[in-house]
Amino acid sequence: MEGKSSINHFLHSHPLTLAEEVYHKSLCNGCEKSLSPGPFYGCTIGNCKFYLHQTCTELPKEIQHFFHPCPLVLDTLSYFKCDACFEYGSGFSYGCRRCSFDMHVECAQRPTGDEDGDCKDIIQHFTHGHPLTLVGWESEERFASGVWY
């Protein structure tokens, strides 16, 4: 198992200890998915019950995303509406408190451009809940007959 045996995470006040096996049906407090299979970090202080997948502890504290002009900061919210997919969520999100903007971590991690990082061919259209990417006519993939994505 790779990783430090104990870490301090900026979104939790106690140290977190690395573990591999899950002896309960707890969920990750970051992504809210099952802890199994591991590895994961857990709080061993009292009855705290705070757990994070190892990958969730490695998320950057701050990102820049083409959906929003301000830097987005990793935070944990009890409930929010994602401004990218318009679905509700809880747990970790990337957000801008000043602008009341929030994104699921998964939405923030989706590809946002070509190999050069160019995002000019990606748009958000009011008729669709996800970003749309311009695809050349040579593409074989179709969303529906006559509609290219």
Short mmCIF file of N, CA and C in Angstrom, two decimals:
data_model
loop_
_atom_site.label_atom_id
_atom_site.label_comp_id
_atom_site.label_asym_id
_atom_site.label_seq_id
_atom_site.Cartn_x
_atom_site.Cartn_y
_atom_site.Cartn_z
N MET A 1 0.85 -1.16 0.00
CA MET A 1 0.00 0.00 0.00
C MET A 1 0.90 1.24 0.00
N GLU A 2 0.68 2.13 -0.98
CA GLU A 2 1.47 3.34 -1.07
C GLU A 2 0.78 4.47 -0.32
N GLY A 3 1.55 5.43 0.14
CA GLY A 3 0.99 6.58 0.83
C GLY A 3 1.52 6.67 2.25
N LYS A 4 1.37 7.85 2.82
CA LYS A 4 1.80 8.06 4.19
C LYS A 4 0.84 7.35 5.13
N SER A 5 1.35 6.88 6.27
CA SER A 5 0.49 6.16 7.21
C SER A 5 -0.47 7.09 7.94
N SER A 6 -0.15 8.37 8.00
CA SER A 6 -1.03 9.35 8.64
C SER A 6 -0.87 10.69 7.95
N ILE A 7 -1.98 11.39 7.74
CA ILE A 7 -1.93 12.71 7.09
C ILE A 7 -2.84 13.68 7.84
N ASN A 8 -2.63 14.95 7.59
CA ASN A 8 -3.55 15.99 8.02
C ASN A 8 -4.19 16.54 6.75
N HIS A 9 -5.51 16.54 6.71
CA HIS A 9 -6.21 17.06 5.54
C HIS A 9 -6.84 18.40 5.90
N PHE A 10 -6.73 19.36 5.01
CA PHE A 10 -7.16 20.72 5.32
C PHE A 10 -8.67 20.84 5.55
N LEU A 11 -9.46 19.84 5.18
CA LEU A 11 -10.91 19.91 5.40
C LEU A 11 -11.38 19.09 6.61
N HIS A 12 -10.40 18.63 7.44
CA HIS A 12 -10.77 17.90 8.66
C HIS A 12 -9.81 18.28 9.77
N SER A 13 -10.33 18.41 10.98
CA SER A 13 -9.52 18.92 12.09
C SER A 13 -8.63 17.88 12.78
N HIS A 14 -8.84 16.58 12.52
CA HIS A 14 -8.04 15.54 13.16
C HIS A 14 -7.13 14.86 12.14
N PRO A 15 -6.04 14.21 12.61
CA PRO A 15 -5.19 13.42 11.70
C PRO A 15 -5.98 12.23 11.14
N LEU A 16 -5.65 11.82 9.93
CA LEU A 16 -6.30 10.68 9.27
C LEU A 16 -5.27 9.58 9.09
N THR A 17 -5.66 8.34 9.40
CA THR A 17 -4.77 7.18 9.35
C THR A 17 -5.11 6.31 8.14
N LEU A 18 -4.08 5.86 7.42
CA LEU A 18 -4.25 5.04 6.23
C LEU A 18 -4.71 3.63 6.61
N ALA A 19 -5.69 3.11 5.88
CA ALA A 19 -6.20 1.75 6.09
C ALA A 19 -6.48 1.13 4.73
N GLU A 20 -6.53 -0.18 4.69
CA GLU A 20 -6.77 -0.92 3.44
C GLU A 20 -8.12 -1.62 3.46
N GLU A 21 -8.48 -2.20 4.60
CA GLU A 21 -9.71 -2.99 4.68
C GLU A 21 -10.82 -2.21 5.37
N VAL A 22 -12.03 -2.41 4.88
CA VAL A 22 -13.21 -1.75 5.43
C VAL A 22 -14.00 -2.78 6.23
N TYR A 23 -14.28 -2.47 7.48
CA TYR A 23 -15.03 -3.39 8.34
C TYR A 23 -16.46 -2.90 8.57
N HIS A 24 -16.88 -1.92 7.80
CA HIS A 24 -18.21 -1.34 7.95
C HIS A 24 -18.64 -0.81 6.58
N LYS A 25 -19.85 -0.34 6.48
CA LYS A 25 -20.38 0.14 5.20
C LYS A 25 -20.31 1.66 5.08
N SER A 26 -19.28 2.26 5.60
CA SER A 26 -19.14 3.71 5.55
C SER A 26 -18.82 4.18 4.15
N LEU A 27 -19.13 5.44 3.91
CA LEU A 27 -18.85 6.07 2.62
C LEU A 27 -17.74 7.09 2.79
N CYS A 28 -17.08 7.39 1.70
CA CYS A 28 -16.08 8.45 1.67
C CYS A 28 -16.80 9.78 1.88
N ASN A 29 -16.30 10.61 2.79
CA ASN A 29 -16.91 11.91 3.03
C ASN A 29 -16.64 12.89 1.89
N GLY A 30 -15.73 12.55 0.99
CA GLY A 30 -15.45 13.42 -0.14
C GLY A 30 -16.36 13.15 -1.31
N CYS A 31 -16.29 11.94 -1.86
CA CYS A 31 -17.07 11.59 -3.06
C CYS A 31 -18.37 10.87 -2.73
N GLU A 32 -18.54 10.48 -1.49
CA GLU A 32 -19.74 9.79 -1.00
C GLU A 32 -19.97 8.45 -1.69
N LYS A 33 -18.88 7.79 -2.09
CA LYS A 33 -18.95 6.44 -2.64
C LYS A 33 -18.37 5.47 -1.62
N SER A 34 -18.64 4.19 -1.81
CA SER A 34 -18.18 3.16 -0.89
C SER A 34 -16.66 3.21 -0.71
N LEU A 35 -16.21 2.98 0.49
CA LEU A 35 -14.77 2.95 0.77
C LEU A 35 -14.09 1.71 0.20
N SER A 36 -14.86 0.69 -0.07
CA SER A 36 -14.31 -0.56 -0.58
C SER A 36 -14.28 -0.54 -2.10
N PRO A 37 -13.24 -0.89 -2.77
CA PRO A 37 -11.97 -1.32 -2.20
C PRO A 37 -11.11 -0.12 -1.79
N GLY A 38 -10.21 -0.35 -0.84
CA GLY A 38 -9.32 0.68 -0.31
C GLY A 38 -8.26 1.05 -1.31
N PRO A 39 -7.27 1.79 -0.95
CA PRO A 39 -6.99 2.30 0.39
C PRO A 39 -7.78 3.58 0.69
N PHE A 40 -7.89 3.86 1.98
CA PHE A 40 -8.59 5.07 2.41
C PHE A 40 -7.96 5.56 3.71
N TYR A 41 -8.25 6.79 4.04
CA TYR A 41 -7.81 7.38 5.31
C TYR A 41 -9.03 7.56 6.20
N GLY A 42 -8.86 7.30 7.49
CA GLY A 42 -9.96 7.45 8.43
C GLY A 42 -9.52 8.15 9.70
N CYS A 43 -10.45 8.82 10.32
CA CYS A 43 -10.19 9.49 11.59
C CYS A 43 -10.41 8.48 12.71
N THR A 44 -9.44 8.39 13.60
CA THR A 44 -9.52 7.43 14.71
C THR A 44 -9.77 8.14 16.04
N ILE A 45 -10.11 9.41 15.99
CA ILE A 45 -10.37 10.18 17.21
C ILE A 45 -11.82 9.97 17.64
N GLY A 46 -12.01 9.35 18.78
CA GLY A 46 -13.35 9.16 19.33
C GLY A 46 -14.30 8.50 18.35
N ASN A 47 -15.46 9.09 18.20
CA ASN A 47 -16.51 8.56 17.34
C ASN A 47 -16.68 9.45 16.10
N CYS A 48 -15.60 9.93 15.55
CA CYS A 48 -15.61 10.94 14.48
C CYS A 48 -16.22 10.43 13.17
N LYS A 49 -15.84 9.25 12.72
CA LYS A 49 -16.37 8.63 11.51
C LYS A 49 -16.19 9.50 10.26
N PHE A 50 -14.99 10.01 10.07
CA PHE A 50 -14.65 10.77 8.87
C PHE A 50 -13.68 9.94 8.06
N TYR A 51 -14.02 9.67 6.79
CA TYR A 51 -13.22 8.81 5.93
C TYR A 51 -13.04 9.46 4.56
N LEU A 52 -11.87 9.24 3.96
CA LEU A 52 -11.60 9.72 2.61
C LEU A 52 -10.82 8.66 1.84
N HIS A 53 -11.23 8.40 0.59
CA HIS A 53 -10.38 7.58 -0.28
C HIS A 53 -9.02 8.25 -0.39
N GLN A 54 -7.99 7.47 -0.60
CA GLN A 54 -6.67 8.05 -0.78
C GLN A 54 -6.69 9.02 -1.95
N THR A 55 -7.39 8.67 -3.03
CA THR A 55 -7.45 9.56 -4.20
C THR A 55 -8.17 10.87 -3.87
N CYS A 56 -9.16 10.83 -2.98
CA CYS A 56 -9.87 12.06 -2.60
C CYS A 56 -8.97 12.99 -1.77
N THR A 57 -8.01 12.41 -1.04
CA THR A 57 -7.08 13.26 -0.27
C THR A 57 -6.08 13.96 -1.18
N GLU A 58 -5.95 13.48 -2.41
CA GLU A 58 -4.96 14.02 -3.35
C GLU A 58 -5.54 15.07 -4.29
N LEU A 59 -6.81 15.42 -4.13
CA LEU A 59 -7.42 16.44 -4.98
C LEU A 59 -6.76 17.79 -4.72
N PRO A 60 -6.54 18.59 -5.76
CA PRO A 60 -5.94 19.91 -5.53
C PRO A 60 -6.88 20.82 -4.73
N LYS A 61 -6.30 21.66 -3.89
CA LYS A 61 -7.10 22.59 -3.07
C LYS A 61 -7.80 23.63 -3.93
N GLU A 62 -7.18 23.98 -5.05
CA GLU A 62 -7.72 25.04 -5.89
C GLU A 62 -7.47 24.71 -7.36
N ILE A 63 -8.47 25.01 -8.20
CA ILE A 63 -8.32 24.80 -9.64
C ILE A 63 -8.84 26.02 -10.38
N GLN A 64 -8.46 26.12 -11.64
CA GLN A 64 -9.04 27.12 -12.54
C GLN A 64 -9.81 26.34 -13.59
N HIS A 65 -11.07 26.69 -13.81
CA HIS A 65 -11.91 25.95 -14.75
C HIS A 65 -12.53 26.92 -15.74
N PHE A 66 -12.67 26.49 -16.99
CA PHE A 66 -13.20 27.38 -18.02
C PHE A 66 -14.65 27.78 -17.77
N PHE A 67 -15.36 27.08 -16.91
CA PHE A 67 -16.75 27.39 -16.62
C PHE A 67 -16.91 28.66 -15.78
N HIS A 68 -15.86 29.06 -15.07
CA HIS A 68 -15.99 30.16 -14.12
C HIS A 68 -14.68 30.96 -14.10
N PRO A 69 -14.77 32.30 -14.10
CA PRO A 69 -13.54 33.11 -14.18
C PRO A 69 -12.70 33.12 -12.90
N CYS A 70 -13.31 32.88 -11.75
CA CYS A 70 -12.58 32.91 -10.48
C CYS A 70 -11.96 31.54 -10.19
N PRO A 71 -10.90 31.48 -9.40
CA PRO A 71 -10.38 30.18 -8.95
C PRO A 71 -11.45 29.45 -8.15
N LEU A 72 -11.51 28.13 -8.29
CA LEU A 72 -12.47 27.30 -7.57
C LEU A 72 -11.73 26.55 -6.47
N VAL A 73 -12.27 26.59 -5.27
CA VAL A 73 -11.63 26.03 -4.09
C VAL A 73 -12.38 24.77 -3.65
N LEU A 74 -11.63 23.72 -3.33
CA LEU A 74 -12.22 22.48 -2.83
C LEU A 74 -12.84 22.73 -1.47
N ASP A 75 -14.08 22.30 -1.33
CA ASP A 75 -14.80 22.51 -0.08
C ASP A 75 -15.73 21.33 0.15
N THR A 76 -16.26 21.21 1.33
CA THR A 76 -17.25 20.18 1.62
C THR A 76 -18.55 20.86 2.00
N LEU A 77 -19.60 20.51 1.28
CA LEU A 77 -20.91 21.12 1.50
C LEU A 77 -21.93 20.04 1.79
N SER A 78 -22.89 20.37 2.64
CA SER A 78 -23.93 19.39 2.94
C SER A 78 -24.89 19.24 1.76
N TYR A 79 -25.04 20.28 0.96
CA TYR A 79 -25.97 20.22 -0.16
C TYR A 79 -25.68 21.37 -1.12
N PHE A 80 -25.60 21.09 -2.41
CA PHE A 80 -25.37 22.13 -3.40
C PHE A 80 -25.94 21.70 -4.74
N LYS A 81 -26.11 22.67 -5.64
CA LYS A 81 -26.52 22.38 -7.01
C LYS A 81 -25.33 22.69 -7.90
N CYS A 82 -24.90 21.70 -8.68
CA CYS A 82 -23.75 21.85 -9.55
C CYS A 82 -24.10 22.79 -10.70
N ASP A 83 -23.27 23.80 -10.90
CA ASP A 83 -23.50 24.76 -11.97
C ASP A 83 -23.01 24.26 -13.32
N ALA A 84 -22.46 23.05 -13.38
CA ALA A 84 -22.05 22.45 -14.65
C ALA A 84 -23.12 21.49 -15.17
N CYS A 85 -23.58 20.57 -14.33
CA CYS A 85 -24.56 19.56 -14.77
C CYS A 85 -25.96 19.82 -14.23
N PHE A 86 -26.10 20.79 -13.33
CA PHE A 86 -27.38 21.19 -12.75
C PHE A 86 -28.01 20.12 -11.86
N GLU A 87 -27.23 19.13 -11.45
CA GLU A 87 -27.70 18.10 -10.52
C GLU A 87 -27.31 18.52 -9.10
N TYR A 88 -28.05 18.03 -8.12
CA TYR A 88 -27.74 18.31 -6.72
C TYR A 88 -26.69 17.34 -6.21
N GLY A 89 -25.93 17.77 -5.23
CA GLY A 89 -24.90 16.93 -4.66
C GLY A 89 -24.57 17.34 -3.25
N SER A 90 -23.70 16.57 -2.63
CA SER A 90 -23.18 16.89 -1.31
C SER A 90 -21.78 16.30 -1.22
N GLY A 91 -21.06 16.64 -0.17
CA GLY A 91 -19.68 16.18 -0.08
C GLY A 91 -18.75 17.21 -0.72
N PHE A 92 -17.64 16.75 -1.27
CA PHE A 92 -16.67 17.65 -1.87
C PHE A 92 -17.24 18.32 -3.11
N SER A 93 -16.90 19.58 -3.27
CA SER A 93 -17.22 20.32 -4.49
C SER A 93 -16.12 21.36 -4.69
N TYR A 94 -16.01 21.83 -5.92
CA TYR A 94 -15.16 22.98 -6.20
C TYR A 94 -16.08 24.18 -6.32
N GLY A 95 -15.78 25.24 -5.58
CA GLY A 95 -16.69 26.37 -5.59
C GLY A 95 -16.02 27.70 -5.39
N CYS A 96 -16.81 28.71 -5.71
CA CYS A 96 -16.43 30.10 -5.49
C CYS A 96 -17.49 30.69 -4.57
N ARG A 97 -17.15 30.92 -3.31
CA ARG A 97 -18.12 31.44 -2.34
C ARG A 97 -18.57 32.85 -2.71
N ARG A 98 -17.67 33.64 -3.26
CA ARG A 98 -18.01 35.02 -3.62
C ARG A 98 -19.13 35.08 -4.64
N CYS A 99 -19.13 34.12 -5.59
CA CYS A 99 -20.11 34.12 -6.68
C CYS A 99 -21.21 33.08 -6.50
N SER A 100 -21.19 32.33 -5.41
CA SER A 100 -22.15 31.23 -5.19
C SER A 100 -22.15 30.25 -6.35
N PHE A 101 -20.95 29.83 -6.75
CA PHE A 101 -20.77 28.90 -7.87
C PHE A 101 -20.21 27.60 -7.30
N ASP A 102 -20.81 26.46 -7.70
CA ASP A 102 -20.34 25.15 -7.22
C ASP A 102 -20.33 24.14 -8.36
N MET A 103 -19.36 23.23 -8.30
CA MET A 103 -19.26 22.14 -9.27
C MET A 103 -18.94 20.84 -8.54
N HIS A 104 -19.57 19.73 -8.98
CA HIS A 104 -19.14 18.42 -8.51
C HIS A 104 -17.66 18.26 -8.84
N VAL A 105 -16.94 17.53 -8.03
CA VAL A 105 -15.54 17.23 -8.34
C VAL A 105 -15.45 16.51 -9.69
N GLU A 106 -16.37 15.56 -9.94
CA GLU A 106 -16.34 14.82 -11.21
C GLU A 106 -16.55 15.74 -12.40
N CYS A 107 -17.45 16.71 -12.28
CA CYS A 107 -17.69 17.65 -13.37
C CYS A 107 -16.46 18.53 -13.61
N ALA A 108 -15.81 18.93 -12.53
CA ALA A 108 -14.62 19.77 -12.65
C ALA A 108 -13.45 19.01 -13.26
N GLN A 109 -13.44 17.67 -13.15
CA GLN A 109 -12.34 16.86 -13.67
C GLN A 109 -12.55 16.39 -15.10
N ARG A 110 -13.71 16.65 -15.67
CA ARG A 110 -13.95 16.21 -17.05
C ARG A 110 -13.03 16.97 -17.98
N PRO A 111 -12.65 16.34 -19.10
CA PRO A 111 -11.78 17.02 -20.07
C PRO A 111 -12.41 18.34 -20.51
N THR A 112 -11.58 19.35 -20.64
CA THR A 112 -12.09 20.68 -20.99
C THR A 112 -11.48 21.24 -22.27
N GLY A 113 -10.80 20.44 -23.05
CA GLY A 113 -10.23 20.97 -24.27
C GLY A 113 -9.40 19.94 -24.98
N ASP A 114 -8.67 20.40 -25.98
CA ASP A 114 -7.83 19.48 -26.73
C ASP A 114 -6.51 19.28 -26.01
N GLU A 115 -5.59 18.60 -26.68
CA GLU A 115 -4.32 18.27 -26.02
C GLU A 115 -3.50 19.50 -25.67
N ASP A 116 -3.79 20.65 -26.29
CA ASP A 116 -3.08 21.89 -25.97
C ASP A 116 -3.76 22.65 -24.83
N GLY A 117 -4.88 22.11 -24.32
CA GLY A 117 -5.61 22.80 -23.26
C GLY A 117 -6.50 23.91 -23.79
N ASP A 118 -6.72 23.96 -25.11
CA ASP A 118 -7.51 25.00 -25.73
C ASP A 118 -8.99 24.71 -25.53
N CYS A 119 -9.71 25.63 -24.92
CA CYS A 119 -11.12 25.40 -24.59
C CYS A 119 -12.07 26.17 -25.49
N LYS A 120 -11.58 26.78 -26.55
CA LYS A 120 -12.44 27.64 -27.35
C LYS A 120 -13.55 26.88 -28.07
N ASP A 121 -13.42 25.58 -28.24
CA ASP A 121 -14.44 24.80 -28.92
C ASP A 121 -15.39 24.10 -27.96
N ILE A 122 -15.40 24.52 -26.71
CA ILE A 122 -16.31 23.96 -25.71
C ILE A 122 -17.26 25.06 -25.27
N ILE A 123 -18.55 24.76 -25.29
CA ILE A 123 -19.54 25.74 -24.87
C ILE A 123 -20.52 25.12 -23.88
N GLN A 124 -21.19 25.97 -23.16
CA GLN A 124 -22.31 25.54 -22.33
C GLN A 124 -23.56 26.16 -22.95
N HIS A 125 -24.46 25.33 -23.43
CA HIS A 125 -25.68 25.81 -24.05
C HIS A 125 -26.85 25.63 -23.09
N PHE A 126 -27.75 26.60 -23.07
CA PHE A 126 -28.85 26.56 -22.10
C PHE A 126 -29.79 25.37 -22.28
N THR A 127 -29.76 24.72 -23.44
CA THR A 127 -30.66 23.60 -23.69
C THR A 127 -30.10 22.26 -23.24
N HIS A 128 -28.85 22.24 -22.75
CA HIS A 128 -28.23 20.98 -22.37
C HIS A 128 -27.45 21.14 -21.08
N GLY A 129 -27.51 20.15 -20.22
CA GLY A 129 -26.89 20.24 -18.90
C GLY A 129 -25.40 20.00 -18.83
N HIS A 130 -24.76 19.60 -19.93
CA HIS A 130 -23.33 19.32 -19.92
C HIS A 130 -22.61 20.19 -20.94
N PRO A 131 -21.31 20.38 -20.79
CA PRO A 131 -20.56 21.12 -21.80
C PRO A 131 -20.62 20.40 -23.15
N LEU A 132 -20.66 21.17 -24.21
CA LEU A 132 -20.68 20.63 -25.57
C LEU A 132 -19.35 20.93 -26.23
N THR A 133 -18.77 19.93 -26.88
CA THR A 133 -17.48 20.06 -27.54
C THR A 133 -17.67 19.99 -29.04
N LEU A 134 -17.07 20.93 -29.77
CA LEU A 134 -17.12 20.92 -31.21
C LEU A 134 -16.29 19.76 -31.74
N VAL A 135 -16.90 18.92 -32.57
CA VAL A 135 -16.24 17.76 -33.14
C VAL A 135 -16.24 17.92 -34.64
N GLY A 136 -15.12 17.60 -35.29
CA GLY A 136 -15.02 17.71 -36.75
C GLY A 136 -15.99 16.79 -37.47
N TRP A 137 -16.31 17.13 -38.69
CA TRP A 137 -17.24 16.33 -39.49
C TRP A 137 -16.72 14.93 -39.77
N GLU A 138 -15.42 14.73 -39.67
CA GLU A 138 -14.86 13.42 -39.96
C GLU A 138 -15.15 12.41 -38.85
N SER A 139 -15.69 12.87 -37.73
CA SER A 139 -15.98 11.97 -36.62
C SER A 139 -17.06 10.98 -37.00
N GLU A 140 -16.88 9.73 -36.57
CA GLU A 140 -17.85 8.67 -36.85
C GLU A 140 -18.96 8.62 -35.81
N GLU A 141 -18.73 9.28 -34.67
CA GLU A 141 -19.69 9.18 -33.58
C GLU A 141 -20.85 10.14 -33.80
N ARG A 142 -22.05 9.67 -33.53
CA ARG A 142 -23.23 10.50 -33.65
C ARG A 142 -24.06 10.39 -32.38
N PHE A 143 -24.64 11.50 -31.99
CA PHE A 143 -25.57 11.48 -30.87
C PHE A 143 -26.94 11.04 -31.34
N ALA A 144 -27.37 11.58 -32.46
CA ALA A 144 -28.63 11.20 -33.10
C ALA A 144 -28.45 11.45 -34.58
N SER A 145 -29.28 10.88 -35.39
CA SER A 145 -29.16 11.04 -36.83
C SER A 145 -29.15 12.51 -37.21
N GLY A 146 -28.08 12.94 -37.83
CA GLY A 146 -27.96 14.31 -38.28
C GLY A 146 -27.52 15.30 -37.22
N VAL A 147 -27.36 14.87 -35.99
CA VAL A 147 -26.91 15.75 -34.91
C VAL A 147 -25.52 15.31 -34.49
N TRP A 148 -24.56 16.19 -34.66
CA TRP A 148 -23.17 15.86 -34.33
C TRP A 148 -22.80 16.50 -33.02
N TYR A 149 -21.99 15.82 -32.27
CA TYR A 149 -21.50 16.41 -31.03
C TYR A 149 -20.01 16.34 -31.00
#
